[in-house]
Every structure is written in structure tokens, then in C-alpha cells.
GROMACS .gro file of C-alpha atoms in nm:
model
  265
    1UNK     CA    1  15.827  16.004  -6.507
    2UNK     CA    2  15.958  16.321  -6.693
    3UNK     CA    3  16.037  16.613  -6.519
    4UNK     CA    4  16.136  16.967  -6.609
    5UNK     CA    5  16.230  17.280  -6.408
    6UNK     CA    6  16.116  17.634  -6.489
    7UNK     CA    7  16.195  17.775  -6.137
    8UNK     CA    8  16.298  18.130  -6.159
    9UNK     CA    9  16.628  18.216  -5.931
   10UNK     CA   10  16.462  18.521  -5.775
   11UNK     CA   11  16.186  18.477  -5.900
   12UNK     CA   12  13.382  17.485  -4.909
   13UNK     CA   13  13.307  17.333  -4.688
   14UNK     CA   14  13.629  17.208  -4.514
   15UNK     CA   15  13.662  16.827  -4.501
   16UNK     CA   16  13.955  16.847  -4.241
   17UNK     CA   17  14.179  17.132  -4.107
   18UNK     CA   18  14.520  17.061  -3.996
   19UNK     CA   19  14.761  17.309  -3.830
   20UNK     CA   20  15.125  17.252  -3.896
   21UNK     CA   21  15.360  17.463  -3.655
   22UNK     CA   22  15.634  17.609  -3.888
   23UNK     CA   23  15.766  17.923  -3.708
   24UNK     CA   24  15.653  18.240  -3.557
   25UNK     CA   25  15.682  18.613  -3.656
   26UNK     CA   26  15.527  18.803  -3.951
   27UNK     CA   27  15.136  18.781  -4.028
   28UNK     CA   28  14.946  18.836  -4.351
   29UNK     CA   29  14.569  18.790  -4.371
   30UNK     CA   30  14.398  18.628  -4.666
   31UNK     CA   31  14.322  18.976  -4.783
   32UNK     CA   32  14.684  19.120  -4.714
   33UNK     CA   33  14.836  19.322  -4.467
   34UNK     CA   34  15.118  19.238  -4.198
   35UNK     CA   35  15.089  19.176  -3.826
   36UNK     CA   36  15.294  18.974  -3.571
   37UNK     CA   37  15.257  18.612  -3.496
   38UNK     CA   38  15.072  18.534  -3.822
   39UNK     CA   39  14.929  18.219  -4.002
   40UNK     CA   40  14.929  18.134  -4.381
   41UNK     CA   41  14.629  17.924  -4.487
   42UNK     CA   42  14.679  17.684  -4.755
   43UNK     CA   43  14.371  17.518  -4.931
   44UNK     CA   44  14.434  17.172  -5.097
   45UNK     CA   45  14.229  16.859  -5.206
   46UNK     CA   46  14.409  16.590  -5.000
   47UNK     CA   47  14.303  16.308  -5.216
   48UNK     CA   48  14.604  16.336  -5.454
   49UNK     CA   49  14.887  16.124  -5.321
   50UNK     CA   50  15.165  16.157  -5.316
   51UNK     CA   51  15.099  16.540  -5.343
   52UNK     CA   52  14.852  16.558  -5.060
   53UNK     CA   53  14.649  16.302  -4.885
   54UNK     CA   54  14.505  16.207  -4.529
   55UNK     CA   55  14.714  16.005  -4.323
   56UNK     CA   56  14.541  15.818  -4.038
   57UNK     CA   57  14.837  15.616  -3.895
   58UNK     CA   58  14.838  15.629  -3.513
   59UNK     CA   59  14.460  15.682  -3.489
   60UNK     CA   60  14.477  16.056  -3.573
   61UNK     CA   61  14.412  16.218  -3.928
   62UNK     CA   62  14.693  16.435  -4.062
   63UNK     CA   63  14.719  16.613  -4.427
   64UNK     CA   64  15.084  16.502  -4.553
   65UNK     CA   65  15.264  16.485  -4.896
   66UNK     CA   66  15.497  16.644  -5.131
   67UNK     CA   67  15.314  16.975  -5.171
   68UNK     CA   68  15.248  16.966  -4.780
   69UNK     CA   69  15.629  16.943  -4.723
   70UNK     CA   70  15.700  17.230  -4.946
   71UNK     CA   71  15.435  17.444  -4.809
   72UNK     CA   72  15.564  17.383  -4.460
   73UNK     CA   73  15.912  17.472  -4.557
   74UNK     CA   74  15.811  17.787  -4.720
   75UNK     CA   75  15.612  17.874  -4.438
   76UNK     CA   76  15.893  17.838  -4.219
   77UNK     CA   77  16.124  18.047  -4.418
   78UNK     CA   78  15.876  18.345  -4.446
   79UNK     CA   79  15.803  18.334  -4.079
   80UNK     CA   80  15.464  18.197  -4.055
   81UNK     CA   81  15.270  17.914  -3.885
   82UNK     CA   82  15.069  17.706  -4.153
   83UNK     CA   83  14.710  17.586  -4.140
   84UNK     CA   84  14.562  17.361  -4.428
   85UNK     CA   85  14.221  17.358  -4.521
   86UNK     CA   86  14.083  17.035  -4.723
   87UNK     CA   87  13.833  17.102  -4.962
   88UNK     CA   88  13.722  16.938  -5.308
   89UNK     CA   89  13.942  17.026  -5.580
   90UNK     CA   90  13.682  17.227  -5.788
   91UNK     CA   91  13.632  17.448  -5.486
   92UNK     CA   92  13.994  17.555  -5.458
   93UNK     CA   93  13.994  17.859  -5.691
   94UNK     CA   94  13.659  17.991  -5.525
   95UNK     CA   95  13.829  17.957  -5.196
   96UNK     CA   96  14.096  18.195  -5.300
   97UNK     CA   97  13.877  18.421  -5.457
   98UNK     CA   98  13.665  18.450  -5.156
   99UNK     CA   99  13.953  18.524  -4.943
  100UNK     CA  100  13.931  18.165  -4.741
  101UNK     CA  101  14.288  18.085  -4.820
  102UNK     CA  102  14.606  18.251  -4.887
  103UNK     CA  103  14.733  18.001  -5.140
  104UNK     CA  104  14.656  17.685  -5.297
  105UNK     CA  105  14.869  17.374  -5.356
  106UNK     CA  106  14.709  17.055  -5.506
  107UNK     CA  107  14.916  16.953  -5.806
  108UNK     CA  108  14.753  17.235  -5.992
  109UNK     CA  109  14.834  17.319  -6.355
  110UNK     CA  110  14.840  17.701  -6.443
  111UNK     CA  111  14.619  17.707  -6.741
  112UNK     CA  112  14.518  17.995  -6.941
  113UNK     CA  113  14.168  17.967  -6.798
  114UNK     CA  114  14.285  17.956  -6.445
  115UNK     CA  115  14.552  18.241  -6.499
  116UNK     CA  116  14.261  18.479  -6.570
  117UNK     CA  117  14.111  18.417  -6.213
  118UNK     CA  118  14.419  18.365  -6.011
  119UNK     CA  119  14.802  18.418  -6.003
  120UNK     CA  120  15.061  18.149  -6.009
  121UNK     CA  121  15.423  18.073  -5.882
  122UNK     CA  122  15.682  17.927  -6.103
  123UNK     CA  123  15.613  17.546  -6.177
  124UNK     CA  124  15.814  17.337  -5.937
  125UNK     CA  125  15.711  17.011  -6.060
  126UNK     CA  126  15.614  16.835  -6.423
  127UNK     CA  127  15.473  16.499  -6.457
  128UNK     CA  128  15.262  16.336  -6.729
  129UNK     CA  129  14.894  16.231  -6.768
  130UNK     CA  130  14.790  15.863  -6.805
  131UNK     CA  131  14.496  15.642  -6.900
  132UNK     CA  132  14.417  15.394  -6.636
  133UNK     CA  133  14.190  15.095  -6.723
  134UNK     CA  134  14.149  14.745  -6.634
  135UNK     CA  135  14.435  14.518  -6.709
  136UNK     CA  136  14.398  14.368  -7.059
  137UNK     CA  137  14.152  14.634  -7.180
  138UNK     CA  138  14.318  14.707  -7.490
  139UNK     CA  139  14.352  15.033  -7.444
  140UNK     CA  140  14.694  15.178  -7.529
  141UNK     CA  141  14.610  15.551  -7.656
  142UNK     CA  142  14.357  15.810  -7.651
  143UNK     CA  143  14.208  15.665  -7.971
  144UNK     CA  144  14.096  15.360  -7.770
  145UNK     CA  145  13.866  15.590  -7.582
  146UNK     CA  146  13.600  15.580  -7.854
  147UNK     CA  147  13.280  15.458  -7.707
  148UNK     CA  148  13.413  15.457  -7.375
  149UNK     CA  149  13.304  15.632  -7.035
  150UNK     CA  150  13.611  15.800  -6.886
  151UNK     CA  151  13.630  15.906  -6.508
  152UNK     CA  152  13.802  16.237  -6.433
  153UNK     CA  153  13.826  16.466  -6.118
  154UNK     CA  154  13.596  16.785  -6.148
  155UNK     CA  155  13.781  17.085  -6.218
  156UNK     CA  156  14.124  16.935  -6.284
  157UNK     CA  157  14.347  16.947  -6.558
  158UNK     CA  158  14.249  16.590  -6.642
  159UNK     CA  159  13.894  16.703  -6.700
  160UNK     CA  160  13.987  16.965  -6.960
  161UNK     CA  161  14.222  16.717  -7.125
  162UNK     CA  162  13.928  16.453  -7.143
  163UNK     CA  163  13.692  16.724  -7.252
  164UNK     CA  164  13.928  16.796  -7.559
  165UNK     CA  165  13.978  16.439  -7.633
  166UNK     CA  166  13.607  16.390  -7.643
  167UNK     CA  167  13.572  16.633  -7.919
  168UNK     CA  168  13.766  16.423  -8.152
  169UNK     CA  169  13.695  16.074  -7.994
  170UNK     CA  170  13.358  15.935  -8.125
  171UNK     CA  171  13.126  15.815  -7.836
  172UNK     CA  172  13.365  15.914  -7.561
  173UNK     CA  173  13.168  16.018  -7.246
  174UNK     CA  174  13.306  16.190  -6.940
  175UNK     CA  175  13.223  16.082  -6.596
  176UNK     CA  176  13.336  16.359  -6.360
  177UNK     CA  177  13.352  16.315  -5.969
  178UNK     CA  178  13.503  16.491  -5.692
  179UNK     CA  179  13.775  16.239  -5.557
  180UNK     CA  180  14.034  16.027  -5.721
  181UNK     CA  181  13.955  15.737  -5.503
  182UNK     CA  182  13.594  15.760  -5.606
  183UNK     CA  183  13.715  15.760  -5.964
  184UNK     CA  184  13.917  15.423  -5.898
  185UNK     CA  185  13.630  15.261  -5.748
  186UNK     CA  186  13.394  15.318  -6.022
  187UNK     CA  187  13.673  15.196  -6.259
  188UNK     CA  188  13.705  14.874  -6.066
  189UNK     CA  189  13.340  14.833  -6.047
  190UNK     CA  190  13.310  14.858  -6.407
  191UNK     CA  191  13.094  15.163  -6.399
  192UNK     CA  192  13.337  15.347  -6.611
  193UNK     CA  193  13.592  15.192  -6.868
  194UNK     CA  194  13.891  15.413  -6.810
  195UNK     CA  195  14.033  15.715  -6.601
  196UNK     CA  196  14.271  16.002  -6.669
  197UNK     CA  197  14.488  16.048  -6.386
  198UNK     CA  198  14.844  16.205  -6.345
  199UNK     CA  199  15.111  15.924  -6.336
  200UNK     CA  200  15.248  16.012  -6.030
  201UNK     CA  201  14.950  15.960  -5.857
  202UNK     CA  202  14.811  15.676  -6.070
  203UNK     CA  203  15.148  15.482  -5.957
  204UNK     CA  204  15.023  15.440  -5.601
  205UNK     CA  205  14.662  15.315  -5.707
  206UNK     CA  206  14.846  15.075  -5.945
  207UNK     CA  207  15.071  14.938  -5.694
  208UNK     CA  208  14.772  14.861  -5.469
  209UNK     CA  209  14.550  14.754  -5.769
  210UNK     CA  210  14.725  14.499  -5.977
  211UNK     CA  211  14.395  14.436  -6.197
  212UNK     CA  212  14.448  14.792  -6.330
  213UNK     CA  213  14.715  14.935  -6.583
  214UNK     CA  214  14.791  15.281  -6.742
  215UNK     CA  215  14.939  15.406  -7.060
  216UNK     CA  216  15.112  15.755  -7.099
  217UNK     CA  217  14.904  16.022  -7.294
  218UNK     CA  218  15.140  16.245  -7.518
  219UNK     CA  219  15.189  16.589  -7.367
  220UNK     CA  220  15.003  16.873  -7.539
  221UNK     CA  221  14.902  17.209  -7.385
  222UNK     CA  222  15.024  17.330  -7.037
  223UNK     CA  223  15.195  17.081  -6.799
  224UNK     CA  224  15.324  17.118  -6.444
  225UNK     CA  225  15.216  17.197  -6.083
  226UNK     CA  226  15.251  17.552  -5.955
  227UNK     CA  227  15.118  17.736  -5.637
  228UNK     CA  228  14.787  17.941  -5.685
  229UNK     CA  229  14.727  18.290  -5.524
  230UNK     CA  230  14.453  18.547  -5.540
  231UNK     CA  231  14.512  18.797  -5.820
  232UNK     CA  232  14.778  19.053  -5.754
  233UNK     CA  233  14.887  18.879  -5.444
  234UNK     CA  234  15.236  19.010  -5.313
  235UNK     CA  235  15.335  18.656  -5.193
  236UNK     CA  236  15.425  18.533  -5.547
  237UNK     CA  237  15.791  18.679  -5.557
  238UNK     CA  238  15.878  18.551  -5.204
  239UNK     CA  239  15.735  18.203  -5.282
  240UNK     CA  240  15.936  18.201  -5.600
  241UNK     CA  241  16.251  18.302  -5.395
  242UNK     CA  242  16.217  17.995  -5.164
  243UNK     CA  243  16.130  17.764  -5.448
  244UNK     CA  244  16.422  17.871  -5.628
  245UNK     CA  245  16.634  17.824  -5.305
  246UNK     CA  246  16.490  17.478  -5.254
  247UNK     CA  247  16.614  17.383  -5.606
  248UNK     CA  248  16.954  17.513  -5.573
  249UNK     CA  249  17.021  17.366  -5.233
  250UNK     CA  250  16.891  17.023  -5.331
  251UNK     CA  251  16.594  17.019  -5.087
  252UNK     CA  252  16.341  16.993  -5.374
  253UNK     CA  253  16.528  16.703  -5.531
  254UNK     CA  254  16.530  16.549  -5.150
  255UNK     CA  255  16.151  16.579  -5.149
  256UNK     CA  256  16.099  16.452  -5.501
  257UNK     CA  257  16.310  16.134  -5.370
  258UNK     CA  258  16.106  16.094  -5.062
  259UNK     CA  259  15.745  16.110  -5.210
  260UNK     CA  260  15.797  15.994  -5.591
  261UNK     CA  261  16.093  15.768  -5.559
  262UNK     CA  262  16.448  15.776  -5.694
  263UNK     CA  263  16.313  15.708  -6.015
  264UNK     CA  264  16.153  16.038  -6.098
  265UNK     CA  265  16.325  16.186  -6.377
   0.00000   0.00000   0.00000
């Protein structure tokens, strides 16, 4: 996988809610303002391993992943407890706008359209997009999606990419769904012909489903994951500073190896 760093040096119905103790001190509500002993609320869509997913080991449900580890560290450094709210991806930005969350981490790409509605941190990780299809399908490039039904996650960068591809690919139709696992099940059942999924996320599904294969889509347009905030949030600079410190200290690389493996590059 290709990774590039752009970190500046200084720079709703909830499905599940998990409280993660980070540290005490300082507070800021979703609308702003400081008080003692506060909590930061992070909204995510926990169906996107290894960024965020629900771990059920031990008989309990806990949201874990790459983004969660980053968020927990940032909350600790800034002196907050962290609460995580799990909702569908297409409801994340509305949750920010409605003041139901302080920030969003969900492998979200800062597209121009999204930047009109929310603010973003520096990009902390960059991956590639892939076409996932049944093994032996013969799909080796976007051009092979002609007359195919393609699954995408609602509100995602993949949906936007697929919409662009559909304008230049005769007969290509989209099948938008809320959750990645739903897309994979539709693919395995034959109800869709292919799906567009980020490579780091597709990797886990491919390992568990040897009857699927993937091909990388050449990069065009915005790429990378960033943290989303309500417009004019005062937290952006603080988060960027911690992200930069995580990169310079090597902690970010440790988390990348932990969640993506030492082959991520």
C-alpha cells in the first residue's frame, strides 16, 4: 500500500456507544467552551476494519481500531475522556453539524464537497482504492465495470469515485449500501458484480474470503484520511499538533504496523 504524509509540524441513531477512559482535566462541549473534567465525543462508522470495528471477544462489544487508538492518544494528550458513538457513515457529517459529536474519525477523505460543510485536520494516512470482485471475474481495471453492478458505501469517497466512473463506463450501475460487510455479502451472493473498497479494508475481507480478489484503481482526485470537525472548530490546531508529535515520535508508525502490518508503505 502506498502511504504519504502531509502532517504539519504545528499544525443518528447510535448503534453503540463506548466510553474509553483517557485522562481527566479540561472540557469542551460539542458546541465549544471549557470546563473541568470533560469528555470529547467522537463519531465513527465502526464497520471499516482496521480503522474502526466492533470487537466482540470476551462476550462484550468494544469499538477498536487504528482511528480509535489515535483518538484515544489525542484525548489523553489534550486532557479529555473519550466517548465513541457508532452511526452509519452517511450520518457522520450531519452529526457534527447538529452538535452531536466533537469530531469524526472514520477513514474520511477531505473532499472539496465535505470541506464546504466541515473542517479537517491534516491527513494522517493515505491508502488506495480497489475494485473487489469474485475470483476469475476478469475485472482488471475500471473499464471492465461496463454493464456491471458495483457496490459502494453510502456517503463514502468510494461512492463519489464510483459515480465518476459510471459517467464514463457504459451500463455501470451503483448499489449503495450502509455497511461494508453488507457490500461483501451482496458480492458473494452474486447480487452485485463488484465493489469499490479501500485497499486496507479490502485486505481483511480478502483474507477471510479467498473466493474474492482485488485490483488497485489508479489514483485520481483527493486521497487520504483526516479528522473532521464542525466548521470553525478551535480544536483543529490542537489535534494537528498531537498528530505531528505522533509522527515525529514514531508512535504513528507503531500504530500503522499494529493495524496494517509492517508491509504498509
